[in-house]
Amino acid sequence: MDSLKPDSFKTPPLFTLPAELIHHILSFLSPLDLVDVSQTCRLLHTHTLSDHLWQPFVQANVPGTNLSNIDPVPSSWRTVYTTLHPYWFLTRHKLWFGDSPHTGKLLITRYNARSQAIEAFALVAERRQPTISHWHWNPDAIIHSFSPRIQLDLNVPVLRIDAAAMARRSPSLGGGGGEARQSRLEMEVPMELREGGISVPTTTTTSTSTTTNS
């Protein structure tokens, strides 16, 4: 019965630390470990919601972009990270080759801080006015120049993943009616490809992607 005495319900030493020290300790954990810690008690759940813990996870997946200078700043970096999980590998590796017939396609993926979305754009070559010259050693040989202008086609993203797209692919976990439910973090989640501004149904999945990393 001694275990029921008030003295046995002392505050854990961890909870006596200042919030700054608790956040520093939690900063050594991975995202999955933070989720596990958040389920232990209300106090630790509150600490794990700190943007100081989640912003570095997003930053690690967007090389070349300084998230400390973006505008507008997201209301929650935790929401940003968890919403786009597990597709951060797209922005982390950045350069992808598509398997479009005949010509293929070179894609550049990046994180759009304004819309909080992962977008992939095609790298295209704009043909300029060609010039013609003759080979010095053989005047009958004509040489056509080729110096295209390389740029991203920013008109329409080839691939766009945001909160709205994830919601369309994720049936409500709280609904009834016996409907089949699936986790949006399952092994295969269909992606939505866009060609010419029109959504095209596709069976592309995260495990059988139409693109391969360089």
mmCIF file with all atom_site columns, C-alpha atoms in Angstrom:
data_model
loop_
_atom_site.group_PDB
_atom_site.id
_atom_site.type_symbol
_atom_site.label_atom_id
_atom_site.label_alt_id
_atom_site.label_comp_id
_atom_site.label_asym_id
_atom_site.label_entity_id
_atom_site.label_seq_id
_atom_site.pdbx_PDB_ins_code
_atom_site.Cartn_x
_atom_site.Cartn_y
_atom_site.Cartn_z
_atom_site.occupancy
_atom_site.B_iso_or_equiv
_atom_site.pdbx_formal_charge
_atom_site.auth_seq_id
_atom_site.auth_comp_id
_atom_site.auth_asym_id
_atom_site.auth_atom_id
_atom_site.pdbx_PDB_model_num
ATOM 1   C CA . MET A 1 1   ? 0.000   0.000  0.000   1.00 0.00 ? 1   MET A CA 1
ATOM 2   C CA . ASP A 1 2   ? 3.020   2.268  0.223   1.00 0.00 ? 2   ASP A CA 1
ATOM 3   C CA . SER A 1 3   ? 2.822   2.813  -3.523  1.00 0.00 ? 3   SER A CA 1
ATOM 4   C CA . LEU A 1 4   ? -0.447  4.685  -3.019  1.00 0.00 ? 4   LEU A CA 1
ATOM 5   C CA . LYS A 1 5   ? 1.000   7.298  -0.705  1.00 0.00 ? 5   LYS A CA 1
ATOM 6   C CA . PRO A 1 6   ? 1.075   10.895 -2.021  1.00 0.00 ? 6   PRO A CA 1
ATOM 7   C CA . ASP A 1 7   ? 4.880   10.909 -1.875  1.00 0.00 ? 7   ASP A CA 1
ATOM 8   C CA . SER A 1 8   ? 4.983   8.260  -4.603  1.00 0.00 ? 8   SER A CA 1
ATOM 9   C CA . PHE A 1 9   ? 3.317   10.601 -7.125  1.00 0.00 ? 9   PHE A CA 1
ATOM 10  C CA . LYS A 1 10  ? 6.167   13.050 -7.407  1.00 0.00 ? 10  LYS A CA 1
ATOM 11  C CA . THR A 1 11  ? 6.722   15.155 -10.515 1.00 0.00 ? 11  THR A CA 1
ATOM 12  C CA . PRO A 1 12  ? 9.198   13.432 -12.868 1.00 0.00 ? 12  PRO A CA 1
ATOM 13  C CA . PRO A 1 13  ? 12.581  15.222 -12.941 1.00 0.00 ? 13  PRO A CA 1
ATOM 14  C CA . LEU A 1 14  ? 12.179  15.865 -16.668 1.00 0.00 ? 14  LEU A CA 1
ATOM 15  C CA . PHE A 1 15  ? 9.110   18.024 -16.066 1.00 0.00 ? 15  PHE A CA 1
ATOM 16  C CA . THR A 1 16  ? 10.981  20.240 -13.612 1.00 0.00 ? 16  THR A CA 1
ATOM 17  C CA . LEU A 1 17  ? 13.329  21.436 -16.372 1.00 0.00 ? 17  LEU A CA 1
ATOM 18  C CA . PRO A 1 18  ? 12.733  24.744 -18.175 1.00 0.00 ? 18  PRO A CA 1
ATOM 19  C CA . ALA A 1 19  ? 10.885  24.491 -21.471 1.00 0.00 ? 19  ALA A CA 1
ATOM 20  C CA . GLU A 1 20  ? 14.039  25.475 -23.371 1.00 0.00 ? 20  GLU A CA 1
ATOM 21  C CA . LEU A 1 21  ? 15.935  22.469 -22.024 1.00 0.00 ? 21  LEU A CA 1
ATOM 22  C CA . ILE A 1 22  ? 13.064  20.101 -22.753 1.00 0.00 ? 22  ILE A CA 1
ATOM 23  C CA . HIS A 1 23  ? 12.931  21.383 -26.340 1.00 0.00 ? 23  HIS A CA 1
ATOM 24  C CA . HIS A 1 24  ? 16.689  20.912 -26.654 1.00 0.00 ? 24  HIS A CA 1
ATOM 25  C CA . ILE A 1 25  ? 16.384  17.298 -25.515 1.00 0.00 ? 25  ILE A CA 1
ATOM 26  C CA . LEU A 1 26  ? 13.505  16.673 -27.906 1.00 0.00 ? 26  LEU A CA 1
ATOM 27  C CA . SER A 1 27  ? 15.488  18.192 -30.802 1.00 0.00 ? 27  SER A CA 1
ATOM 28  C CA . PHE A 1 28  ? 17.631  15.031 -30.922 1.00 0.00 ? 28  PHE A CA 1
ATOM 29  C CA . LEU A 1 29  ? 14.609  12.889 -31.799 1.00 0.00 ? 29  LEU A CA 1
ATOM 30  C CA . SER A 1 30  ? 13.372  11.885 -35.219 1.00 0.00 ? 30  SER A CA 1
ATOM 31  C CA . PRO A 1 31  ? 9.860   12.835 -36.413 1.00 0.00 ? 31  PRO A CA 1
ATOM 32  C CA . LEU A 1 32  ? 8.502   9.376  -35.593 1.00 0.00 ? 32  LEU A CA 1
ATOM 33  C CA . ASP A 1 33  ? 10.050  9.503  -32.124 1.00 0.00 ? 33  ASP A CA 1
ATOM 34  C CA . LEU A 1 34  ? 8.474   12.912 -31.531 1.00 0.00 ? 34  LEU A CA 1
ATOM 35  C CA . VAL A 1 35  ? 5.087   11.471 -32.416 1.00 0.00 ? 35  VAL A CA 1
ATOM 36  C CA . ASP A 1 36  ? 5.631   8.654  -29.926 1.00 0.00 ? 36  ASP A CA 1
ATOM 37  C CA . VAL A 1 37  ? 6.662   11.098 -27.199 1.00 0.00 ? 37  VAL A CA 1
ATOM 38  C CA . SER A 1 38  ? 3.626   13.295 -27.875 1.00 0.00 ? 38  SER A CA 1
ATOM 39  C CA . GLN A 1 39  ? 1.354   10.374 -26.986 1.00 0.00 ? 39  GLN A CA 1
ATOM 40  C CA . THR A 1 40  ? 2.779   9.867  -23.500 1.00 0.00 ? 40  THR A CA 1
ATOM 41  C CA . CYS A 1 41  ? 1.142   12.811 -21.714 1.00 0.00 ? 41  CYS A CA 1
ATOM 42  C CA . ARG A 1 42  ? -0.413  16.220 -22.298 1.00 0.00 ? 42  ARG A CA 1
ATOM 43  C CA . LEU A 1 43  ? 2.642   18.174 -21.187 1.00 0.00 ? 43  LEU A CA 1
ATOM 44  C CA . LEU A 1 44  ? 5.023   16.436 -23.584 1.00 0.00 ? 44  LEU A CA 1
ATOM 45  C CA . HIS A 1 45  ? 2.400   16.635 -26.313 1.00 0.00 ? 45  HIS A CA 1
ATOM 46  C CA . THR A 1 46  ? 2.397   20.418 -25.924 1.00 0.00 ? 46  THR A CA 1
ATOM 47  C CA . HIS A 1 47  ? 6.194   20.545 -26.080 1.00 0.00 ? 47  HIS A CA 1
ATOM 48  C CA . THR A 1 48  ? 6.349   18.417 -29.232 1.00 0.00 ? 48  THR A CA 1
ATOM 49  C CA . LEU A 1 49  ? 4.169   20.940 -31.087 1.00 0.00 ? 49  LEU A CA 1
ATOM 50  C CA . SER A 1 50  ? 6.938   23.552 -30.990 1.00 0.00 ? 50  SER A CA 1
ATOM 51  C CA . ASP A 1 51  ? 7.906   24.903 -34.420 1.00 0.00 ? 51  ASP A CA 1
ATOM 52  C CA . HIS A 1 52  ? 11.549  24.904 -33.317 1.00 0.00 ? 52  HIS A CA 1
ATOM 53  C CA . LEU A 1 53  ? 11.430  21.107 -33.466 1.00 0.00 ? 53  LEU A CA 1
ATOM 54  C CA . TRP A 1 54  ? 9.665   20.668 -36.807 1.00 0.00 ? 54  TRP A CA 1
ATOM 55  C CA . GLN A 1 55  ? 11.112  23.457 -38.933 1.00 0.00 ? 55  GLN A CA 1
ATOM 56  C CA . PRO A 1 56  ? 14.534  21.709 -39.197 1.00 0.00 ? 56  PRO A CA 1
ATOM 57  C CA . PHE A 1 57  ? 12.850  18.571 -40.561 1.00 0.00 ? 57  PHE A CA 1
ATOM 58  C CA . VAL A 1 58  ? 11.284  20.569 -43.386 1.00 0.00 ? 58  VAL A CA 1
ATOM 59  C CA . GLN A 1 59  ? 14.520  22.502 -43.978 1.00 0.00 ? 59  GLN A CA 1
ATOM 60  C CA . ALA A 1 60  ? 16.496  19.260 -44.342 1.00 0.00 ? 60  ALA A CA 1
ATOM 61  C CA . ASN A 1 61  ? 14.244  18.264 -47.248 1.00 0.00 ? 61  ASN A CA 1
ATOM 62  C CA . VAL A 1 62  ? 14.388  21.514 -49.240 1.00 0.00 ? 62  VAL A CA 1
ATOM 63  C CA . PRO A 1 63  ? 18.077  22.061 -50.131 1.00 0.00 ? 63  PRO A CA 1
ATOM 64  C CA . GLY A 1 64  ? 18.832  25.470 -51.574 1.00 0.00 ? 64  GLY A CA 1
ATOM 65  C CA . THR A 1 65  ? 15.888  27.146 -49.838 1.00 0.00 ? 65  THR A CA 1
ATOM 66  C CA . ASN A 1 66  ? 16.258  29.119 -46.614 1.00 0.00 ? 66  ASN A CA 1
ATOM 67  C CA . LEU A 1 67  ? 12.972  28.672 -44.775 1.00 0.00 ? 67  LEU A CA 1
ATOM 68  C CA . SER A 1 68  ? 13.870  31.257 -42.139 1.00 0.00 ? 68  SER A CA 1
ATOM 69  C CA . ASN A 1 69  ? 13.347  34.018 -44.730 1.00 0.00 ? 69  ASN A CA 1
ATOM 70  C CA . ILE A 1 70  ? 10.119  32.880 -46.372 1.00 0.00 ? 70  ILE A CA 1
ATOM 71  C CA . ASP A 1 71  ? 6.925   34.920 -46.374 1.00 0.00 ? 71  ASP A CA 1
ATOM 72  C CA . PRO A 1 72  ? 4.298   34.088 -45.321 1.00 0.00 ? 72  PRO A CA 1
ATOM 73  C CA . VAL A 1 73  ? 5.442   31.872 -42.461 1.00 0.00 ? 73  VAL A CA 1
ATOM 74  C CA . PRO A 1 74  ? 3.284   28.734 -41.982 1.00 0.00 ? 74  PRO A CA 1
ATOM 75  C CA . SER A 1 75  ? 1.083   28.660 -38.908 1.00 0.00 ? 75  SER A CA 1
ATOM 76  C CA . SER A 1 76  ? 2.593   25.291 -37.969 1.00 0.00 ? 76  SER A CA 1
ATOM 77  C CA . TRP A 1 77  ? 5.729   23.619 -39.323 1.00 0.00 ? 77  TRP A CA 1
ATOM 78  C CA . ARG A 1 78  ? 4.502   20.376 -37.815 1.00 0.00 ? 78  ARG A CA 1
ATOM 79  C CA . THR A 1 79  ? 1.401   20.554 -39.995 1.00 0.00 ? 79  THR A CA 1
ATOM 80  C CA . VAL A 1 80  ? 3.512   21.296 -43.069 1.00 0.00 ? 80  VAL A CA 1
ATOM 81  C CA . TYR A 1 81  ? 5.787   18.322 -42.446 1.00 0.00 ? 81  TYR A CA 1
ATOM 82  C CA . THR A 1 82  ? 3.073   15.806 -41.614 1.00 0.00 ? 82  THR A CA 1
ATOM 83  C CA . THR A 1 83  ? 0.788   16.933 -44.451 1.00 0.00 ? 83  THR A CA 1
ATOM 84  C CA . LEU A 1 84  ? 3.384   16.303 -47.158 1.00 0.00 ? 84  LEU A CA 1
ATOM 85  C CA . HIS A 1 85  ? 4.830   13.179 -45.581 1.00 0.00 ? 85  HIS A CA 1
ATOM 86  C CA . PRO A 1 86  ? 6.038   10.825 -47.103 1.00 0.00 ? 86  PRO A CA 1
ATOM 87  C CA . TYR A 1 87  ? 6.742   12.813 -50.294 1.00 0.00 ? 87  TYR A CA 1
ATOM 88  C CA . TRP A 1 88  ? 9.643   14.924 -49.027 1.00 0.00 ? 88  TRP A CA 1
ATOM 89  C CA . PHE A 1 89  ? 12.057  12.699 -50.946 1.00 0.00 ? 89  PHE A CA 1
ATOM 90  C CA . LEU A 1 90  ? 10.878  14.502 -54.101 1.00 0.00 ? 90  LEU A CA 1
ATOM 91  C CA . THR A 1 91  ? 12.247  17.877 -52.988 1.00 0.00 ? 91  THR A CA 1
ATOM 92  C CA . ARG A 1 92  ? 15.230  16.352 -51.204 1.00 0.00 ? 92  ARG A CA 1
ATOM 93  C CA . HIS A 1 93  ? 16.581  14.765 -54.401 1.00 0.00 ? 93  HIS A CA 1
ATOM 94  C CA . LYS A 1 94  ? 15.214  17.611 -56.555 1.00 0.00 ? 94  LYS A CA 1
ATOM 95  C CA . LEU A 1 95  ? 16.179  16.299 -60.026 1.00 0.00 ? 95  LEU A CA 1
ATOM 96  C CA . TRP A 1 96  ? 14.097  13.546 -61.650 1.00 0.00 ? 96  TRP A CA 1
ATOM 97  C CA . PHE A 1 97  ? 13.886  11.864 -65.032 1.00 0.00 ? 97  PHE A CA 1
ATOM 98  C CA . GLY A 1 98  ? 10.416  11.027 -66.344 1.00 0.00 ? 98  GLY A CA 1
ATOM 99  C CA . ASP A 1 99  ? 9.646   8.079  -68.622 1.00 0.00 ? 99  ASP A CA 1
ATOM 100 C CA . SER A 1 100 ? 7.522   9.961  -71.143 1.00 0.00 ? 100 SER A CA 1
ATOM 101 C CA . PRO A 1 101 ? 7.441   8.128  -74.499 1.00 0.00 ? 101 PRO A CA 1
ATOM 102 C CA . HIS A 1 102 ? 10.109  8.903  -77.107 1.00 0.00 ? 102 HIS A CA 1
ATOM 103 C CA . THR A 1 103 ? 11.692  11.979 -75.519 1.00 0.00 ? 103 THR A CA 1
ATOM 104 C CA . GLY A 1 104 ? 11.439  11.476 -71.759 1.00 0.00 ? 104 GLY A CA 1
ATOM 105 C CA . LYS A 1 105 ? 11.169  14.435 -69.428 1.00 0.00 ? 105 LYS A CA 1
ATOM 106 C CA . LEU A 1 106 ? 13.515  16.192 -67.022 1.00 0.00 ? 106 LEU A CA 1
ATOM 107 C CA . LEU A 1 107 ? 11.731  17.427 -63.885 1.00 0.00 ? 107 LEU A CA 1
ATOM 108 C CA . ILE A 1 108 ? 12.786  19.812 -61.153 1.00 0.00 ? 108 ILE A CA 1
ATOM 109 C CA . THR A 1 109 ? 10.866  19.492 -57.881 1.00 0.00 ? 109 THR A CA 1
ATOM 110 C CA . ARG A 1 110 ? 10.713  22.198 -55.241 1.00 0.00 ? 110 ARG A CA 1
ATOM 111 C CA . TYR A 1 111 ? 8.731   23.312 -52.231 1.00 0.00 ? 111 TYR A CA 1
ATOM 112 C CA . ASN A 1 112 ? 6.393   26.257 -52.800 1.00 0.00 ? 112 ASN A CA 1
ATOM 113 C CA . ALA A 1 113 ? 6.359   28.067 -49.470 1.00 0.00 ? 113 ALA A CA 1
ATOM 114 C CA . ARG A 1 114 ? 3.498   30.365 -50.458 1.00 0.00 ? 114 ARG A CA 1
ATOM 115 C CA . SER A 1 115 ? 1.067   27.552 -51.256 1.00 0.00 ? 115 SER A CA 1
ATOM 116 C CA . GLN A 1 116 ? 2.770   25.002 -48.969 1.00 0.00 ? 116 GLN A CA 1
ATOM 117 C CA . ALA A 1 117 ? 2.937   22.466 -51.780 1.00 0.00 ? 117 ALA A CA 1
ATOM 118 C CA . ILE A 1 118 ? 5.477   20.227 -53.474 1.00 0.00 ? 118 ILE A CA 1
ATOM 119 C CA . GLU A 1 119 ? 5.581   21.011 -57.185 1.00 0.00 ? 119 GLU A CA 1
ATOM 120 C CA . ALA A 1 120 ? 7.442   19.474 -60.111 1.00 0.00 ? 120 ALA A CA 1
ATOM 121 C CA . PHE A 1 121 ? 8.109   21.468 -63.275 1.00 0.00 ? 121 PHE A CA 1
ATOM 122 C CA . ALA A 1 122 ? 9.464   20.294 -66.615 1.00 0.00 ? 122 ALA A CA 1
ATOM 123 C CA . LEU A 1 123 ? 12.827  21.610 -67.761 1.00 0.00 ? 123 LEU A CA 1
ATOM 124 C CA . VAL A 1 124 ? 12.383  22.673 -71.377 1.00 0.00 ? 124 VAL A CA 1
ATOM 125 C CA . ALA A 1 125 ? 14.667  23.931 -74.129 1.00 0.00 ? 125 ALA A CA 1
ATOM 126 C CA . GLU A 1 126 ? 13.415  26.887 -76.166 1.00 0.00 ? 126 GLU A CA 1
ATOM 127 C CA . ARG A 1 127 ? 14.854  26.844 -79.660 1.00 0.00 ? 127 ARG A CA 1
ATOM 128 C CA . ARG A 1 128 ? 16.387  30.114 -80.760 1.00 0.00 ? 128 ARG A CA 1
ATOM 129 C CA . GLN A 1 129 ? 16.977  31.441 -84.275 1.00 0.00 ? 129 GLN A CA 1
ATOM 130 C CA . PRO A 1 130 ? 19.550  29.063 -85.777 1.00 0.00 ? 130 PRO A CA 1
ATOM 131 C CA . THR A 1 131 ? 22.694  30.279 -87.493 1.00 0.00 ? 131 THR A CA 1
ATOM 132 C CA . ILE A 1 132 ? 24.535  28.618 -90.324 1.00 0.00 ? 132 ILE A CA 1
ATOM 133 C CA . SER A 1 133 ? 28.271  28.468 -90.869 1.00 0.00 ? 133 SER A CA 1
ATOM 134 C CA . HIS A 1 134 ? 30.591  26.609 -93.216 1.00 0.00 ? 134 HIS A CA 1
ATOM 135 C CA . TRP A 1 135 ? 33.340  24.288 -92.170 1.00 0.00 ? 135 TRP A CA 1
ATOM 136 C CA . HIS A 1 136 ? 36.737  25.781 -92.936 1.00 0.00 ? 136 HIS A CA 1
ATOM 137 C CA . TRP A 1 137 ? 38.166  22.461 -94.138 1.00 0.00 ? 137 TRP A CA 1
ATOM 138 C CA . ASN A 1 138 ? 35.173  21.638 -96.301 1.00 0.00 ? 138 ASN A CA 1
ATOM 139 C CA . PRO A 1 139 ? 33.118  24.626 -97.519 1.00 0.00 ? 139 PRO A CA 1
ATOM 140 C CA . ASP A 1 140 ? 30.399  22.280 -98.776 1.00 0.00 ? 140 ASP A CA 1
ATOM 141 C CA . ALA A 1 141 ? 29.691  21.168 -95.201 1.00 0.00 ? 141 ALA A CA 1
ATOM 142 C CA . ILE A 1 142 ? 27.059  23.322 -93.493 1.00 0.00 ? 142 ILE A CA 1
ATOM 143 C CA . ILE A 1 143 ? 27.053  23.573 -89.692 1.00 0.00 ? 143 ILE A CA 1
ATOM 144 C CA . HIS A 1 144 ? 23.816  24.502 -87.913 1.00 0.00 ? 144 HIS A CA 1
ATOM 145 C CA . SER A 1 145 ? 24.221  26.053 -84.481 1.00 0.00 ? 145 SER A CA 1
ATOM 146 C CA . PHE A 1 146 ? 22.301  24.766 -81.477 1.00 0.00 ? 146 PHE A CA 1
ATOM 147 C CA . SER A 1 147 ? 22.163  26.991 -78.394 1.00 0.00 ? 147 SER A CA 1
ATOM 148 C CA . PRO A 1 148 ? 18.703  26.603 -76.839 1.00 0.00 ? 148 PRO A CA 1
ATOM 149 C CA . ARG A 1 149 ? 17.429  28.639 -73.939 1.00 0.00 ? 149 ARG A CA 1
ATOM 150 C CA . ILE A 1 150 ? 17.026  26.319 -70.938 1.00 0.00 ? 150 ILE A CA 1
ATOM 151 C CA . GLN A 1 151 ? 14.266  27.197 -68.465 1.00 0.00 ? 151 GLN A CA 1
ATOM 152 C CA . LEU A 1 152 ? 11.497  25.755 -66.315 1.00 0.00 ? 152 LEU A CA 1
ATOM 153 C CA . ASP A 1 153 ? 7.994   25.617 -67.709 1.00 0.00 ? 153 ASP A CA 1
ATOM 154 C CA . LEU A 1 154 ? 6.243   27.375 -64.828 1.00 0.00 ? 154 LEU A CA 1
ATOM 155 C CA . ASN A 1 155 ? 2.851   27.603 -66.535 1.00 0.00 ? 155 ASN A CA 1
ATOM 156 C CA . VAL A 1 156 ? 1.472   24.352 -65.131 1.00 0.00 ? 156 VAL A CA 1
ATOM 157 C CA . PRO A 1 157 ? 3.236   21.994 -62.705 1.00 0.00 ? 157 PRO A CA 1
ATOM 158 C CA . VAL A 1 158 ? 3.566   18.424 -63.918 1.00 0.00 ? 158 VAL A CA 1
ATOM 159 C CA . LEU A 1 159 ? 3.012   17.229 -60.359 1.00 0.00 ? 159 LEU A CA 1
ATOM 160 C CA . ARG A 1 160 ? 1.515   19.075 -57.392 1.00 0.00 ? 160 ARG A CA 1
ATOM 161 C CA . ILE A 1 161 ? 1.052   17.697 -53.880 1.00 0.00 ? 161 ILE A CA 1
ATOM 162 C CA . ASP A 1 162 ? -0.620  19.868 -51.245 1.00 0.00 ? 162 ASP A CA 1
ATOM 163 C CA . ALA A 1 163 ? -3.095  19.550 -48.390 1.00 0.00 ? 163 ALA A CA 1
ATOM 164 C CA . ALA A 1 164 ? -6.085  19.534 -50.751 1.00 0.00 ? 164 ALA A CA 1
ATOM 165 C CA . ALA A 1 165 ? -4.612  16.754 -52.893 1.00 0.00 ? 165 ALA A CA 1
ATOM 166 C CA . MET A 1 166 ? -3.822  14.675 -49.819 1.00 0.00 ? 166 MET A CA 1
ATOM 167 C CA . ALA A 1 167 ? -7.359  15.161 -48.476 1.00 0.00 ? 167 ALA A CA 1
ATOM 168 C CA . ARG A 1 168 ? -8.865  13.884 -51.736 1.00 0.00 ? 168 ARG A CA 1
ATOM 169 C CA . ARG A 1 169 ? -6.751  10.743 -51.468 1.00 0.00 ? 169 ARG A CA 1
ATOM 170 C CA . SER A 1 170 ? -7.468  10.127 -47.774 1.00 0.00 ? 170 SER A CA 1
ATOM 171 C CA . PRO A 1 171 ? -10.919 8.863  -46.750 1.00 0.00 ? 171 PRO A CA 1
ATOM 172 C CA . SER A 1 172 ? -12.073 10.102 -43.365 1.00 0.00 ? 172 SER A CA 1
ATOM 173 C CA . LEU A 1 173 ? -10.921 7.860  -40.545 1.00 0.00 ? 173 LEU A CA 1
ATOM 174 C CA . GLY A 1 174 ? -13.915 8.849  -38.466 1.00 0.00 ? 174 GLY A CA 1
ATOM 175 C CA . GLY A 1 175 ? -16.641 8.031  -40.962 1.00 0.00 ? 175 GLY A CA 1
ATOM 176 C CA . GLY A 1 176 ? -19.034 5.144  -40.602 1.00 0.00 ? 176 GLY A CA 1
ATOM 177 C CA . GLY A 1 177 ? -21.075 3.080  -42.998 1.00 0.00 ? 177 GLY A CA 1
ATOM 178 C CA . GLY A 1 178 ? -18.536 0.271  -43.204 1.00 0.00 ? 178 GLY A CA 1
ATOM 179 C CA . GLU A 1 179 ? -16.662 1.977  -46.040 1.00 0.00 ? 179 GLU A CA 1
ATOM 180 C CA . ALA A 1 180 ? -13.182 0.707  -46.782 1.00 0.00 ? 180 ALA A CA 1
ATOM 181 C CA . ARG A 1 181 ? -10.642 3.000  -45.193 1.00 0.00 ? 181 ARG A CA 1
ATOM 182 C CA . GLN A 1 182 ? -7.027  3.464  -46.169 1.00 0.00 ? 182 GLN A CA 1
ATOM 183 C CA . SER A 1 183 ? -4.145  5.268  -44.553 1.00 0.00 ? 183 SER A CA 1
ATOM 184 C CA . ARG A 1 184 ? -2.636  8.073  -46.580 1.00 0.00 ? 184 ARG A CA 1
ATOM 185 C CA . LEU A 1 185 ? 0.725   6.782  -45.378 1.00 0.00 ? 185 LEU A CA 1
ATOM 186 C CA . GLU A 1 186 ? 0.205   3.346  -46.892 1.00 0.00 ? 186 GLU A CA 1
ATOM 187 C CA . MET A 1 187 ? 2.803   1.906  -49.230 1.00 0.00 ? 187 MET A CA 1
ATOM 188 C CA . GLU A 1 188 ? 1.092   3.067  -52.434 1.00 0.00 ? 188 GLU A CA 1
ATOM 189 C CA . VAL A 1 189 ? -0.810  6.341  -52.815 1.00 0.00 ? 189 VAL A CA 1
ATOM 190 C CA . PRO A 1 190 ? -1.965  7.394  -56.320 1.00 0.00 ? 190 PRO A CA 1
ATOM 191 C CA . MET A 1 191 ? -0.563  10.719 -57.518 1.00 0.00 ? 191 MET A CA 1
ATOM 192 C CA . GLU A 1 192 ? -2.287  13.232 -59.748 1.00 0.00 ? 192 GLU A CA 1
ATOM 193 C CA . LEU A 1 193 ? -0.395  14.201 -62.895 1.00 0.00 ? 193 LEU A CA 1
ATOM 194 C CA . ARG A 1 194 ? -1.330  17.213 -64.954 1.00 0.00 ? 194 ARG A CA 1
ATOM 195 C CA . GLU A 1 195 ? -0.811  17.668 -68.671 1.00 0.00 ? 195 GLU A CA 1
ATOM 196 C CA . GLY A 1 196 ? -1.683  20.998 -70.239 1.00 0.00 ? 196 GLY A CA 1
ATOM 197 C CA . GLY A 1 197 ? -3.613  22.125 -67.182 1.00 0.00 ? 197 GLY A CA 1
ATOM 198 C CA . ILE A 1 198 ? -5.968  19.106 -67.241 1.00 0.00 ? 198 ILE A CA 1
ATOM 199 C CA . SER A 1 199 ? -5.950  16.544 -64.475 1.00 0.00 ? 199 SER A CA 1
ATOM 200 C CA . VAL A 1 200 ? -5.149  13.134 -65.919 1.00 0.00 ? 200 VAL A CA 1
ATOM 201 C CA . PRO A 1 201 ? -6.087  9.968  -63.979 1.00 0.00 ? 201 PRO A CA 1
ATOM 202 C CA . THR A 1 202 ? -3.032  7.832  -63.400 1.00 0.00 ? 202 THR A CA 1
ATOM 203 C CA . THR A 1 203 ? -2.002  4.738  -61.545 1.00 0.00 ? 203 THR A CA 1
ATOM 204 C CA . THR A 1 204 ? 1.330   6.266  -60.595 1.00 0.00 ? 204 THR A CA 1
ATOM 205 C CA . THR A 1 205 ? 2.240   5.361  -57.027 1.00 0.00 ? 205 THR A CA 1
ATOM 206 C CA . THR A 1 206 ? 5.022   6.091  -54.616 1.00 0.00 ? 206 THR A CA 1
ATOM 207 C CA . SER A 1 207 ? 6.451   2.609  -55.032 1.00 0.00 ? 207 SER A CA 1
ATOM 208 C CA . THR A 1 208 ? 6.037   2.432  -58.822 1.00 0.00 ? 208 THR A CA 1
ATOM 209 C CA . SER A 1 209 ? 6.815   6.012  -59.733 1.00 0.00 ? 209 SER A CA 1
ATOM 210 C CA . THR A 1 210 ? 7.019   7.238  -63.312 1.00 0.00 ? 210 THR A CA 1
ATOM 211 C CA . THR A 1 211 ? 10.177  9.080  -62.367 1.00 0.00 ? 211 THR A CA 1
ATOM 212 C CA . THR A 1 212 ? 13.525  7.858  -61.186 1.00 0.00 ? 212 THR A CA 1
ATOM 213 C CA . ASN A 1 213 ? 16.089  9.842  -59.300 1.00 0.00 ? 213 ASN A CA 1
ATOM 214 C CA . SER A 1 214 ? 19.213  10.954 -61.058 1.00 0.00 ? 214 SER A CA 1
#
